[in-house]
PDB file with SEQRES, HELIX, SHEET and CRYST1 records, atoms N, CA, C and O in Angstrom:
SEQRES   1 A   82  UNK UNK UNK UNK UNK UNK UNK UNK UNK UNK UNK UNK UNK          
SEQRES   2 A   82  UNK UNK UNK UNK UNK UNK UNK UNK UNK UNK UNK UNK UNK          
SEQRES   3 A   82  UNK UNK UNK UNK UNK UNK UNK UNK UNK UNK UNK UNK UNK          
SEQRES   4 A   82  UNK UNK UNK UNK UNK UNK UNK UNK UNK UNK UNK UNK UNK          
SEQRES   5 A   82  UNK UNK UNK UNK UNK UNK UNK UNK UNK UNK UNK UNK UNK          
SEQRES   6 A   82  UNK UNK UNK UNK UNK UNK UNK UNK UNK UNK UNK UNK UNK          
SEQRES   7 A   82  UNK UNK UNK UNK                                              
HELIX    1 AA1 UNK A    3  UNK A   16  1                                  14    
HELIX    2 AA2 UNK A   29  UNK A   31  5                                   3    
HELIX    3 AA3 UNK A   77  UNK A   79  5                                   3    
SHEET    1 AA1 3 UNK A  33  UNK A  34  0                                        
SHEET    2 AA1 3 UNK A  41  UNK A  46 -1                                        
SHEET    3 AA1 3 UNK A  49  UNK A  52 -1                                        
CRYST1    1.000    1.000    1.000  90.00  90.00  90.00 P 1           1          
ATOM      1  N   UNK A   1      50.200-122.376-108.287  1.00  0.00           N  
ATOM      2  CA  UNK A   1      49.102-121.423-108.344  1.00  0.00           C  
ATOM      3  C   UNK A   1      47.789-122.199-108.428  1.00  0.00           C  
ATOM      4  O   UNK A   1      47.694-123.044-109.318  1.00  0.00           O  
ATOM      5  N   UNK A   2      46.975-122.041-107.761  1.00  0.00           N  
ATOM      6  CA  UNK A   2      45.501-122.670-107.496  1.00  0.00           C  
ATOM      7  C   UNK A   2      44.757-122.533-108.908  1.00  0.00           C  
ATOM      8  O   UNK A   2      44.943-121.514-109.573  1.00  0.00           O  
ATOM      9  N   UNK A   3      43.965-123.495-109.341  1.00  0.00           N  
ATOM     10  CA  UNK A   3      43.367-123.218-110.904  1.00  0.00           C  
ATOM     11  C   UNK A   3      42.302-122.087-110.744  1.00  0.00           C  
ATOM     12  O   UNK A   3      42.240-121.241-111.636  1.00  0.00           O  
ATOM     13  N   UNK A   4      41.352-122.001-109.538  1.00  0.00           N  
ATOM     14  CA  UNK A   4      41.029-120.521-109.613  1.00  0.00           C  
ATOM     15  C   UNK A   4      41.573-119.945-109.748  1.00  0.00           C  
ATOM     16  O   UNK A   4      41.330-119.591-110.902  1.00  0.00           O  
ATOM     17  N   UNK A   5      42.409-119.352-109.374  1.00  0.00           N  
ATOM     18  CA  UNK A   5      43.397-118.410-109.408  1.00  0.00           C  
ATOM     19  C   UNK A   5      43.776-117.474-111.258  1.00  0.00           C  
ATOM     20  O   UNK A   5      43.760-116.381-111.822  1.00  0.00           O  
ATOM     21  N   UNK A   6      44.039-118.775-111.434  1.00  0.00           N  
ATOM     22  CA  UNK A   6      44.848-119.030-113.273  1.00  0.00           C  
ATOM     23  C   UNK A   6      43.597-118.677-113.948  1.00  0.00           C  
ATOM     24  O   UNK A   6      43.679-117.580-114.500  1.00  0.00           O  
ATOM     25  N   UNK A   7      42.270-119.362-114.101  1.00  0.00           N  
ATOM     26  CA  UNK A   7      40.878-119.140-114.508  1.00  0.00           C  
ATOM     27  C   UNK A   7      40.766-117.581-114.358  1.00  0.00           C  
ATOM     28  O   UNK A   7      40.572-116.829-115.314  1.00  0.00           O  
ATOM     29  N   UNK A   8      40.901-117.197-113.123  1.00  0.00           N  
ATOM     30  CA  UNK A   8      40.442-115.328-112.917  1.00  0.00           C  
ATOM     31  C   UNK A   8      41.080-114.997-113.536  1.00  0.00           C  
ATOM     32  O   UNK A   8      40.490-114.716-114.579  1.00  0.00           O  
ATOM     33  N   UNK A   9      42.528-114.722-113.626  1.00  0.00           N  
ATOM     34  CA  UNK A   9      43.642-114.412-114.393  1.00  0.00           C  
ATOM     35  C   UNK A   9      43.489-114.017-115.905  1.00  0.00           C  
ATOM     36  O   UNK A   9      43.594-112.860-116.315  1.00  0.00           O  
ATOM     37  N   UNK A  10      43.216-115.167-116.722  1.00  0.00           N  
ATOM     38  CA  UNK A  10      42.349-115.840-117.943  1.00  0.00           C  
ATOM     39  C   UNK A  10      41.393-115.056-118.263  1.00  0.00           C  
ATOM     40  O   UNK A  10      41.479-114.465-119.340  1.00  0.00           O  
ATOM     41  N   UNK A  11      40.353-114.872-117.494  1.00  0.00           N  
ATOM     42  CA  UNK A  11      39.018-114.029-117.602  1.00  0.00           C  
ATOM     43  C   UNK A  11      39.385-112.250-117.794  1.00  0.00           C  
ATOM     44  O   UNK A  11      38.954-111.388-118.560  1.00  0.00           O  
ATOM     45  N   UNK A  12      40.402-112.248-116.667  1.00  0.00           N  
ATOM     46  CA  UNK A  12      40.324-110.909-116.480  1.00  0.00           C  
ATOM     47  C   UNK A  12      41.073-110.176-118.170  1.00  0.00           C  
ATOM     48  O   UNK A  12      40.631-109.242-118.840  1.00  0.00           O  
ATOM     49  N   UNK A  13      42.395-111.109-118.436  1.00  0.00           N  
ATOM     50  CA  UNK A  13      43.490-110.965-119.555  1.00  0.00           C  
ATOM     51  C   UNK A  13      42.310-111.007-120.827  1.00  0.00           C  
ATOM     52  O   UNK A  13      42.534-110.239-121.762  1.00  0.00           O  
ATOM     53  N   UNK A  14      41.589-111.505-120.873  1.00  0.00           N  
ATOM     54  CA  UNK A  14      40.365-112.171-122.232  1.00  0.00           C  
ATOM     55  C   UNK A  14      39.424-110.758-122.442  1.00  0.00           C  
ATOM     56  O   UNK A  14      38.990-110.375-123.529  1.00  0.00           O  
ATOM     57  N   UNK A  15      39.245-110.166-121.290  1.00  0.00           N  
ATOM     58  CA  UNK A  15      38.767-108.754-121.371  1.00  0.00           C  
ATOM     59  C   UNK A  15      39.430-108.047-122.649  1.00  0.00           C  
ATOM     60  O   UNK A  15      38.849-107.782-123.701  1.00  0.00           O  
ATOM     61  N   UNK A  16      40.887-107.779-122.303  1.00  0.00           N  
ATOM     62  CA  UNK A  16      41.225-106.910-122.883  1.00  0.00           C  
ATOM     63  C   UNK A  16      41.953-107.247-124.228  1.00  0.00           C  
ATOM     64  O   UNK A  16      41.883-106.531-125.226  1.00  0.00           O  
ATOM     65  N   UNK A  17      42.602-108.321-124.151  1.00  0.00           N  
ATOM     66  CA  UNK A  17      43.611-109.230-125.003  1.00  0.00           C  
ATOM     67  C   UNK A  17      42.857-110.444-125.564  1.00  0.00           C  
ATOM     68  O   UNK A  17      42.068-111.083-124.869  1.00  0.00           O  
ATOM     69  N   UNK A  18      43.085-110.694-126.648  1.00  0.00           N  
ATOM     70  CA  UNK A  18      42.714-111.781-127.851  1.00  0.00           C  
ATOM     71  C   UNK A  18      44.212-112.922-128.105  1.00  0.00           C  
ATOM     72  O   UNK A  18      45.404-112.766-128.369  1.00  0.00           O  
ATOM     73  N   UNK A  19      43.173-114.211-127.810  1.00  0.00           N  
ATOM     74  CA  UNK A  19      44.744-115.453-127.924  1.00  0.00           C  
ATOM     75  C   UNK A  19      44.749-115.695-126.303  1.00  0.00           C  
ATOM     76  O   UNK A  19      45.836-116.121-125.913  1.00  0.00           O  
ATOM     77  N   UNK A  20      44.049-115.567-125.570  1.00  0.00           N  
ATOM     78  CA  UNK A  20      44.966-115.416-123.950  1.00  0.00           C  
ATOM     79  C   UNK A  20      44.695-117.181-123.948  1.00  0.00           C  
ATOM     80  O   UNK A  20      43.623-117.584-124.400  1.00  0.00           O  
ATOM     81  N   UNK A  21      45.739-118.203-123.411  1.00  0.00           N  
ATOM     82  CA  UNK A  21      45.456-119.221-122.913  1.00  0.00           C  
ATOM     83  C   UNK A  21      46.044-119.386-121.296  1.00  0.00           C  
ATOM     84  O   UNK A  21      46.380-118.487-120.525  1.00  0.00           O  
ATOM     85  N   UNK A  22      46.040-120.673-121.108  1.00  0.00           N  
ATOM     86  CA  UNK A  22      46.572-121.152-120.299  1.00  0.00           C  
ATOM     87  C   UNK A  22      46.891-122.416-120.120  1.00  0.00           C  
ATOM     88  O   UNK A  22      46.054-123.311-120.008  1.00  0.00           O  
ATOM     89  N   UNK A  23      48.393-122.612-120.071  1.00  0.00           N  
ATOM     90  CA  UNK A  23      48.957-123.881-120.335  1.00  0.00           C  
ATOM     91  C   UNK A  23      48.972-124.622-119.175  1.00  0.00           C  
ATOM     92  O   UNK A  23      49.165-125.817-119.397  1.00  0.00           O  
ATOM     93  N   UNK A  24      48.809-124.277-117.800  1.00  0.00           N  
ATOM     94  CA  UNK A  24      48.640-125.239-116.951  1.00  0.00           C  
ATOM     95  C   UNK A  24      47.339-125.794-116.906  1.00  0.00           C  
ATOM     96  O   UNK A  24      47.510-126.876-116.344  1.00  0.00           O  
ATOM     97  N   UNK A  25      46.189-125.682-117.163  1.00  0.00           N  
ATOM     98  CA  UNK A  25      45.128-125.737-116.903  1.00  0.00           C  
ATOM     99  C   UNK A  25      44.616-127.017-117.992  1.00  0.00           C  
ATOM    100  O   UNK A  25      43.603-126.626-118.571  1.00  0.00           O  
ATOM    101  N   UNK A  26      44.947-128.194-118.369  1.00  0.00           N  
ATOM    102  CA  UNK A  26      45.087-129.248-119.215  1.00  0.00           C  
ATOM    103  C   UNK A  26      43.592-129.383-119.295  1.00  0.00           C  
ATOM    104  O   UNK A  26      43.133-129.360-120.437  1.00  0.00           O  
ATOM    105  N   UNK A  27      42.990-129.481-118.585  1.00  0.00           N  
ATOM    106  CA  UNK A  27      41.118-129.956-118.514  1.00  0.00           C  
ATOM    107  C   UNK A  27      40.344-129.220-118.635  1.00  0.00           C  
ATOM    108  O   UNK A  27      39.170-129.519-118.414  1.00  0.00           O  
ATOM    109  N   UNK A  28      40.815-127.647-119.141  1.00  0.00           N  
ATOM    110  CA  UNK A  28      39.954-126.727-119.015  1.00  0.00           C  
ATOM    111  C   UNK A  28      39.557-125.844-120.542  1.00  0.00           C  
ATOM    112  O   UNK A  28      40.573-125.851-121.236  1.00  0.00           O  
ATOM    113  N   UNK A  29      38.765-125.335-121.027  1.00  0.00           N  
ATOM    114  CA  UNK A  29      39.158-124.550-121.724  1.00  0.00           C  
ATOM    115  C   UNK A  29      40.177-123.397-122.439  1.00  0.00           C  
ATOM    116  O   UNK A  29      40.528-122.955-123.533  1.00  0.00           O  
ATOM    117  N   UNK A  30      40.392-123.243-120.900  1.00  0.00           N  
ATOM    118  CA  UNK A  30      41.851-122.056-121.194  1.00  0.00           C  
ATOM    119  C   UNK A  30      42.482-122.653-121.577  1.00  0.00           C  
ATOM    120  O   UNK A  30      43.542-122.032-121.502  1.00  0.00           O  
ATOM    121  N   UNK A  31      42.767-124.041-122.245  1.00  0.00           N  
ATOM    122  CA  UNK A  31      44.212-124.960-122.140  1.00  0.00           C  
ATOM    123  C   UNK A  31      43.914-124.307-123.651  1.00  0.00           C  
ATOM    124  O   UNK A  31      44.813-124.559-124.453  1.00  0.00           O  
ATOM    125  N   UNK A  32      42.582-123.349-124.285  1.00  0.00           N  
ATOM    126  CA  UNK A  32      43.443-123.875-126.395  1.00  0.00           C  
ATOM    127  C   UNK A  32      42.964-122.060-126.520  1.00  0.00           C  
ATOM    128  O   UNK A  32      42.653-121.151-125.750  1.00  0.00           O  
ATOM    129  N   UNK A  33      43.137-122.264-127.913  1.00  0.00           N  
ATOM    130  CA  UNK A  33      43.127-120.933-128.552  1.00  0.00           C  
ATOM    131  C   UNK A  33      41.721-120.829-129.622  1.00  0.00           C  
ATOM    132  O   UNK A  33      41.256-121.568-130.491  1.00  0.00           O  
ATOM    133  N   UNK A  34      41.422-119.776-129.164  1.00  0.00           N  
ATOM    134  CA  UNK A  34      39.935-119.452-129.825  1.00  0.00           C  
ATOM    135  C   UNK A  34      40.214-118.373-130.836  1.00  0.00           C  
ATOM    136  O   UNK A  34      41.322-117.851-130.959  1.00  0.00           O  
ATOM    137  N   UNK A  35      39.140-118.058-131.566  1.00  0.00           N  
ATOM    138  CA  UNK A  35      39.343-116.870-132.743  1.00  0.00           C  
ATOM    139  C   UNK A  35      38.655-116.144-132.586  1.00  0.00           C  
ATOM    140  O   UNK A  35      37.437-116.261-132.724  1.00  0.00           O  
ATOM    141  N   UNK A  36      39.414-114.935-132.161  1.00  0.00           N  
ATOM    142  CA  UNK A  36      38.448-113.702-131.431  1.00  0.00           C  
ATOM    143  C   UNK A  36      37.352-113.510-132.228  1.00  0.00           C  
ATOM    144  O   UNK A  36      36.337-113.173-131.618  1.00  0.00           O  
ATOM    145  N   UNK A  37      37.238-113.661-133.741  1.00  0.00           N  
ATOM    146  CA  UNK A  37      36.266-113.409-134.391  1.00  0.00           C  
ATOM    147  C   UNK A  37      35.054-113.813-133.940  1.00  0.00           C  
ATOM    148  O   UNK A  37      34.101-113.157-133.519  1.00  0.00           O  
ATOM    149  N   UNK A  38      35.263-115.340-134.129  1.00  0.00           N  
ATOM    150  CA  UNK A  38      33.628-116.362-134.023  1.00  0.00           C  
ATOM    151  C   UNK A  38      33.768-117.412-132.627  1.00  0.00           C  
ATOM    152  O   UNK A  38      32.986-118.140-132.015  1.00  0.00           O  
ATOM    153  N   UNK A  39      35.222-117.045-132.503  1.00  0.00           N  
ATOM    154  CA  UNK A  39      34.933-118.319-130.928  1.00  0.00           C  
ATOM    155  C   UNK A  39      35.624-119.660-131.611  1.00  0.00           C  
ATOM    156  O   UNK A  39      36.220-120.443-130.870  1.00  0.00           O  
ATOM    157  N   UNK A  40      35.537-119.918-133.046  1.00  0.00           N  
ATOM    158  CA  UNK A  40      36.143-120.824-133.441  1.00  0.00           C  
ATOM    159  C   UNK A  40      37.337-121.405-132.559  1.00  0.00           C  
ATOM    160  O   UNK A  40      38.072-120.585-132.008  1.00  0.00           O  
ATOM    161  N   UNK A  41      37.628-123.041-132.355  1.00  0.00           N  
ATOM    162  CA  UNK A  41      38.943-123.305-131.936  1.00  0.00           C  
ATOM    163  C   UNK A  41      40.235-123.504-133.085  1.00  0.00           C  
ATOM    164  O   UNK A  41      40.397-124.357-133.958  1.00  0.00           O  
ATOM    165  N   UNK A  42      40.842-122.644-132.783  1.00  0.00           N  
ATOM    166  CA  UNK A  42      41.656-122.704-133.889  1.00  0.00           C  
ATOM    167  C   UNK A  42      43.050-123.223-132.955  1.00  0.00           C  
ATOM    168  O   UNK A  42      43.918-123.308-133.823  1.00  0.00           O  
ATOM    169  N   UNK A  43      43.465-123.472-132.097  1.00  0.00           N  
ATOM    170  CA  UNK A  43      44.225-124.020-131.655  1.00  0.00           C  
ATOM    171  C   UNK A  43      44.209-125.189-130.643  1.00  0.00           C  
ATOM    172  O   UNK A  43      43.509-124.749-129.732  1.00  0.00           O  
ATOM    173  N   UNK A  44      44.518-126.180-130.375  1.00  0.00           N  
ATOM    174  CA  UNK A  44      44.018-126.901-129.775  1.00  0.00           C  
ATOM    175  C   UNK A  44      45.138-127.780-128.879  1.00  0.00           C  
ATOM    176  O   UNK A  44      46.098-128.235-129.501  1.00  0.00           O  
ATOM    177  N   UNK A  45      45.054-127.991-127.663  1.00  0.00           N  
ATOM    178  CA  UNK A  45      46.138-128.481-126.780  1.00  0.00           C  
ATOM    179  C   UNK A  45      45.409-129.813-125.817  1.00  0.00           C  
ATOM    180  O   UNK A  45      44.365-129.841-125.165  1.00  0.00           O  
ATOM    181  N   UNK A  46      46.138-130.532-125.987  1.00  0.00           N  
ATOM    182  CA  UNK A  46      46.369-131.852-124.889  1.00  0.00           C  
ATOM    183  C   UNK A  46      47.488-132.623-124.445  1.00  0.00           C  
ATOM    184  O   UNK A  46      47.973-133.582-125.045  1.00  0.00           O  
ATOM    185  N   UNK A  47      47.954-132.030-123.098  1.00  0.00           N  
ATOM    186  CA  UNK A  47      49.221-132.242-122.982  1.00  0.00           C  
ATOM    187  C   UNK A  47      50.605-131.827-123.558  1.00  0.00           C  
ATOM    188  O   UNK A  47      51.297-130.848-123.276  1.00  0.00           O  
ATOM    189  N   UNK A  48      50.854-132.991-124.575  1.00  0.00           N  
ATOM    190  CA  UNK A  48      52.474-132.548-125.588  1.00  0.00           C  
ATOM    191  C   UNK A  48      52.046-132.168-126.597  1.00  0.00           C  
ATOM    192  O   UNK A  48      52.696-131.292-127.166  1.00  0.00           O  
ATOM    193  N   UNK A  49      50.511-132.769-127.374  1.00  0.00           N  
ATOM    194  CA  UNK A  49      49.742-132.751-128.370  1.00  0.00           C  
ATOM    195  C   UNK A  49      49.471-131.310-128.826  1.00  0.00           C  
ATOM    196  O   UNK A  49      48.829-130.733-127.948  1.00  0.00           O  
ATOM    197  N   UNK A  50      49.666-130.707-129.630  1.00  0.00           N  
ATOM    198  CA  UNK A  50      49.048-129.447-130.110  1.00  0.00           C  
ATOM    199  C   UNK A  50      48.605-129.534-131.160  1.00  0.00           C  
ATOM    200  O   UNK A  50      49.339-130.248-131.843  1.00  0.00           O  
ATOM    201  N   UNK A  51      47.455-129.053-131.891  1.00  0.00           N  
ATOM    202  CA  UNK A  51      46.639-129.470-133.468  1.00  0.00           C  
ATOM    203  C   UNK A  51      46.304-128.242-133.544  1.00  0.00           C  
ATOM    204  O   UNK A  51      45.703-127.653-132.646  1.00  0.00           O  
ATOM    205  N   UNK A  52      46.804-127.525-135.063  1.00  0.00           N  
ATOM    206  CA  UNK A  52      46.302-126.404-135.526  1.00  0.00           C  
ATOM    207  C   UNK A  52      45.595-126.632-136.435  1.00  0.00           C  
ATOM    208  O   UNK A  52      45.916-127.300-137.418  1.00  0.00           O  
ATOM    209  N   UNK A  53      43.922-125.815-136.129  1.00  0.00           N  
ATOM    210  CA  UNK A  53      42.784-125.682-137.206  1.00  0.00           C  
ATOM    211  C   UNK A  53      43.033-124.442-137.522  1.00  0.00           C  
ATOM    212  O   UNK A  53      42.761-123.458-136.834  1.00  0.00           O  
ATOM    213  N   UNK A  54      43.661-124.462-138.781  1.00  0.00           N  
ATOM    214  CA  UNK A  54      43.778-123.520-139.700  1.00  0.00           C  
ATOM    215  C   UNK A  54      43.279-123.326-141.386  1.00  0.00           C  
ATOM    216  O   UNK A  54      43.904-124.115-142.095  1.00  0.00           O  
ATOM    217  N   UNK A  55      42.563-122.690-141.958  1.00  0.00           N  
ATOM    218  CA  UNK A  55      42.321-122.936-143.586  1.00  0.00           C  
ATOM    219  C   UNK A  55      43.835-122.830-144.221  1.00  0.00           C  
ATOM    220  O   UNK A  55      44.730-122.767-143.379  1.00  0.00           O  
ATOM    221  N   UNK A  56      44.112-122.810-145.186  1.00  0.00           N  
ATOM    222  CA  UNK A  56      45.088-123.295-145.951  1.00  0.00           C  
ATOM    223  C   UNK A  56      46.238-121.324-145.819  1.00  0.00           C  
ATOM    224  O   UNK A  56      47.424-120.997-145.818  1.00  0.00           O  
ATOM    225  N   UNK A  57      45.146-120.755-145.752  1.00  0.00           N  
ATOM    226  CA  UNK A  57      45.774-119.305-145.608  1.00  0.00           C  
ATOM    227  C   UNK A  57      46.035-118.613-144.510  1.00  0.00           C  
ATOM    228  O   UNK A  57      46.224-117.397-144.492  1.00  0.00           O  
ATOM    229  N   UNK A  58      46.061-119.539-143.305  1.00  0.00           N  
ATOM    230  CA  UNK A  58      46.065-119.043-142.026  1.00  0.00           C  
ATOM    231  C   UNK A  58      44.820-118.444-141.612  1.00  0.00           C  
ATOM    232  O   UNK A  58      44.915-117.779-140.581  1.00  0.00           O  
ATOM    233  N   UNK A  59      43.702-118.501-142.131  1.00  0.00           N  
ATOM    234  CA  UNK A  59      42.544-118.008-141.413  1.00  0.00           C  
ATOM    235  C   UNK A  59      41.736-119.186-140.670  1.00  0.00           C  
ATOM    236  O   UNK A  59      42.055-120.365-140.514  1.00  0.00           O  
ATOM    237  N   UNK A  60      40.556-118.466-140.251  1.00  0.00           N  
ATOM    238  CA  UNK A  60      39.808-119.154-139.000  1.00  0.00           C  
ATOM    239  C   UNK A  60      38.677-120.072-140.108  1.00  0.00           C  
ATOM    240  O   UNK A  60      38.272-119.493-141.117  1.00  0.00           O  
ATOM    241  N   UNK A  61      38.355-121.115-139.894  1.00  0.00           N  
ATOM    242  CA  UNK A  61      37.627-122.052-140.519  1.00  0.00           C  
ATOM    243  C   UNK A  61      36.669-121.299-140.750  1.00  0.00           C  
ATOM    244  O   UNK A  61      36.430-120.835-141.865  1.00  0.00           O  
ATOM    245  N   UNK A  62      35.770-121.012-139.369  1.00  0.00           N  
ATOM    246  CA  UNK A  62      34.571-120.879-138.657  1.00  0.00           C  
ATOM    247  C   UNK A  62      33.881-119.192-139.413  1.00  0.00           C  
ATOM    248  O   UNK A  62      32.695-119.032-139.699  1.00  0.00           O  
ATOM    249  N   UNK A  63      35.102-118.006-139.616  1.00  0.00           N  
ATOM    250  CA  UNK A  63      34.297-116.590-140.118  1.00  0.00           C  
ATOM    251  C   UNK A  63      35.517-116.216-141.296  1.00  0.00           C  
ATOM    252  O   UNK A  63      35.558-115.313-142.131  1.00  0.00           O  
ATOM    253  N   UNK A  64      36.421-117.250-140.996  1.00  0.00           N  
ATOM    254  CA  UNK A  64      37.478-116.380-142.178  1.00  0.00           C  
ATOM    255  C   UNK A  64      38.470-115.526-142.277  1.00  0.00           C  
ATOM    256  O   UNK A  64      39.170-115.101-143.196  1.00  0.00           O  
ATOM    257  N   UNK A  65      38.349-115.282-140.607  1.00  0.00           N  
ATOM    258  CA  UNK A  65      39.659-114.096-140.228  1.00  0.00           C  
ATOM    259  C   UNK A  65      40.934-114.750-140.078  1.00  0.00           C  
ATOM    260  O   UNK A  65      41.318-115.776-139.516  1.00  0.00           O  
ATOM    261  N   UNK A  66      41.556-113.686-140.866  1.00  0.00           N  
ATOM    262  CA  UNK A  66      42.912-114.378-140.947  1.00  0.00           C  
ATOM    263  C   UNK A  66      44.041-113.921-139.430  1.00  0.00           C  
ATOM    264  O   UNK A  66      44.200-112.768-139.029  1.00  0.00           O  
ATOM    265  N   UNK A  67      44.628-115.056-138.876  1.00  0.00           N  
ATOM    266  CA  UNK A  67      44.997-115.005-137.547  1.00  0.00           C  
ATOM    267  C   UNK A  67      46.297-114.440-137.768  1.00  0.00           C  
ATOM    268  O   UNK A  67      46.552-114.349-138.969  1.00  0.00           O  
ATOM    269  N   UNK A  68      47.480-113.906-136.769  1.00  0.00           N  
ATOM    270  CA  UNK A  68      48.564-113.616-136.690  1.00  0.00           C  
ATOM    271  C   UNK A  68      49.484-114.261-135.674  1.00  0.00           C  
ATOM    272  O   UNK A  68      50.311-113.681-134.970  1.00  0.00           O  
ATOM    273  N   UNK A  69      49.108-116.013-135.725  1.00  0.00           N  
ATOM    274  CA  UNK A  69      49.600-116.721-135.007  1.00  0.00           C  
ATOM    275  C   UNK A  69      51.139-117.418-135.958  1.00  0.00           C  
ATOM    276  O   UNK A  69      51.240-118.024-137.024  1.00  0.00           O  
ATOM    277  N   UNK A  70      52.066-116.988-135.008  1.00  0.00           N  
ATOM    278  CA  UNK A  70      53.305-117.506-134.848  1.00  0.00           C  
ATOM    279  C   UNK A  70      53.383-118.992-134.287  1.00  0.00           C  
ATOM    280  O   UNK A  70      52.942-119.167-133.151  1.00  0.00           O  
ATOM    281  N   UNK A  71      53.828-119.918-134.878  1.00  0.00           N  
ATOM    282  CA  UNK A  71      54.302-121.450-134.184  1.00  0.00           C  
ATOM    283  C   UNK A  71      55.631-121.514-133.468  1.00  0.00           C  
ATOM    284  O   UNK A  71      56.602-120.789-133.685  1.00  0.00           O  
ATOM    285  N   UNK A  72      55.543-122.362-132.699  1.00  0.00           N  
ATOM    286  CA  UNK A  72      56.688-122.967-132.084  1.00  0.00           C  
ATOM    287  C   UNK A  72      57.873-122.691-132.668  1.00  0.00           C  
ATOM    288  O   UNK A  72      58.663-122.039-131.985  1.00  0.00           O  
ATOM    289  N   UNK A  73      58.216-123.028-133.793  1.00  0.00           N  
ATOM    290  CA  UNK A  73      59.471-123.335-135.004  1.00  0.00           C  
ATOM    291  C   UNK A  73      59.510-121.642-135.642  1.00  0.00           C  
ATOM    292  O   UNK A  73      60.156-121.409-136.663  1.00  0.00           O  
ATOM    293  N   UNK A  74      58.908-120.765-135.064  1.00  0.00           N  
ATOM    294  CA  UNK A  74      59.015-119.420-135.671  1.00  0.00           C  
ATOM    295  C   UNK A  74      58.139-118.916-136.816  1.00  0.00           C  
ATOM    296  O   UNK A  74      58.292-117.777-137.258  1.00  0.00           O  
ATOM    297  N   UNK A  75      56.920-120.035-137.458  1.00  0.00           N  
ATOM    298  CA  UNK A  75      57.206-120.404-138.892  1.00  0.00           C  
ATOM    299  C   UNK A  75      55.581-119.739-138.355  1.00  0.00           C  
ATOM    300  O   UNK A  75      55.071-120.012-137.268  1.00  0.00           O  
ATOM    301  N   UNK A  76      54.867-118.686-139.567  1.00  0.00           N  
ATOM    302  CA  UNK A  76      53.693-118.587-139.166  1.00  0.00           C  
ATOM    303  C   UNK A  76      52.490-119.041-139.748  1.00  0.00           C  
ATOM    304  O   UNK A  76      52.561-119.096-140.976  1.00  0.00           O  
ATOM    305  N   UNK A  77      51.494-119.358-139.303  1.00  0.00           N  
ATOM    306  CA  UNK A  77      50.155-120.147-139.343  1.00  0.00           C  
ATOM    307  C   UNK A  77      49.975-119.474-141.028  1.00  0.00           C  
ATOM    308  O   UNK A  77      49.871-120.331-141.906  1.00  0.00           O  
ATOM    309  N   UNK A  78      49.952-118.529-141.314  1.00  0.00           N  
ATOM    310  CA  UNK A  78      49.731-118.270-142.602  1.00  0.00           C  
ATOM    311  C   UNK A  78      50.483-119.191-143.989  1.00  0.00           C  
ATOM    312  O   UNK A  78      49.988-119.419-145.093  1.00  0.00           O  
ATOM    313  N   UNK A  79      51.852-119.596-143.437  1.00  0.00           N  
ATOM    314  CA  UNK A  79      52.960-120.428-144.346  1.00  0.00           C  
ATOM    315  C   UNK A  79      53.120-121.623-144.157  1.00  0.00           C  
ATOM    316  O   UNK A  79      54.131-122.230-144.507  1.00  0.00           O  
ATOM    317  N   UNK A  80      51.661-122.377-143.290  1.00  0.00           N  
ATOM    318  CA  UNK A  80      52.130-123.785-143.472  1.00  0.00           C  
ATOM    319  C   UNK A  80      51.771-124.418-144.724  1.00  0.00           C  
ATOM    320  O   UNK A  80      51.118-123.796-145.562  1.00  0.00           O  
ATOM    321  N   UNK A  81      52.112-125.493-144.892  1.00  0.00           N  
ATOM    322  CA  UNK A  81      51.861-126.506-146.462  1.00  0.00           C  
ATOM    323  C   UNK A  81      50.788-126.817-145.720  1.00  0.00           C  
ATOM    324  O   UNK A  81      50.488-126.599-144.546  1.00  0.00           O  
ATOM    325  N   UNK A  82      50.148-127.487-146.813  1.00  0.00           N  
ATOM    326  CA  UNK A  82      48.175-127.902-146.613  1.00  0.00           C  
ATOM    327  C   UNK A  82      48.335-128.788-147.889  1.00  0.00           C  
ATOM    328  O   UNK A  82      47.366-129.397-148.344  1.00  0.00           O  
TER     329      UNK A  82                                                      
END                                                                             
């Protein structure tokens, strides 16, 4: 699929839906996860690399909203150790 393509896609999904990424798109913004609240990056991707900015309670650094992000391992952003 052409990265325009994936980008429109992205734009159009971001309208309506909160969390939208895109995992092919490695160089782009769509590659991480923002916080619908403030824009904050609260998720962050490079390549295999993934880094979660999370406060200790699963909320967003940046306004404080607390996210309803699920990890990989099932385990959610609210229950990690800090």
């Amino acid at each position: 699929t052409p990265p325009a393509t994936l980008e429109r896609a992205a734009r159009l999904c971001a309208e309506v839906l909160d969390y939208v990424y895109v995992g092919n798109l490695p160089l782009t913004d769509w590659a991480h996860t923002r916080c619908p609240g403030c824009d904050w990056l609260v998720i962050e991707r490079a390549g295999y690399r993934t880094e979660v900015h999370l406060g200790a309670d699963g909320a967003c650094p940046g306004c404080g909203r607390r996210l309803p992000i699920v990890l990989a391992n099932g385990q959610s952003a609210t229950s990690l150790p800090h």
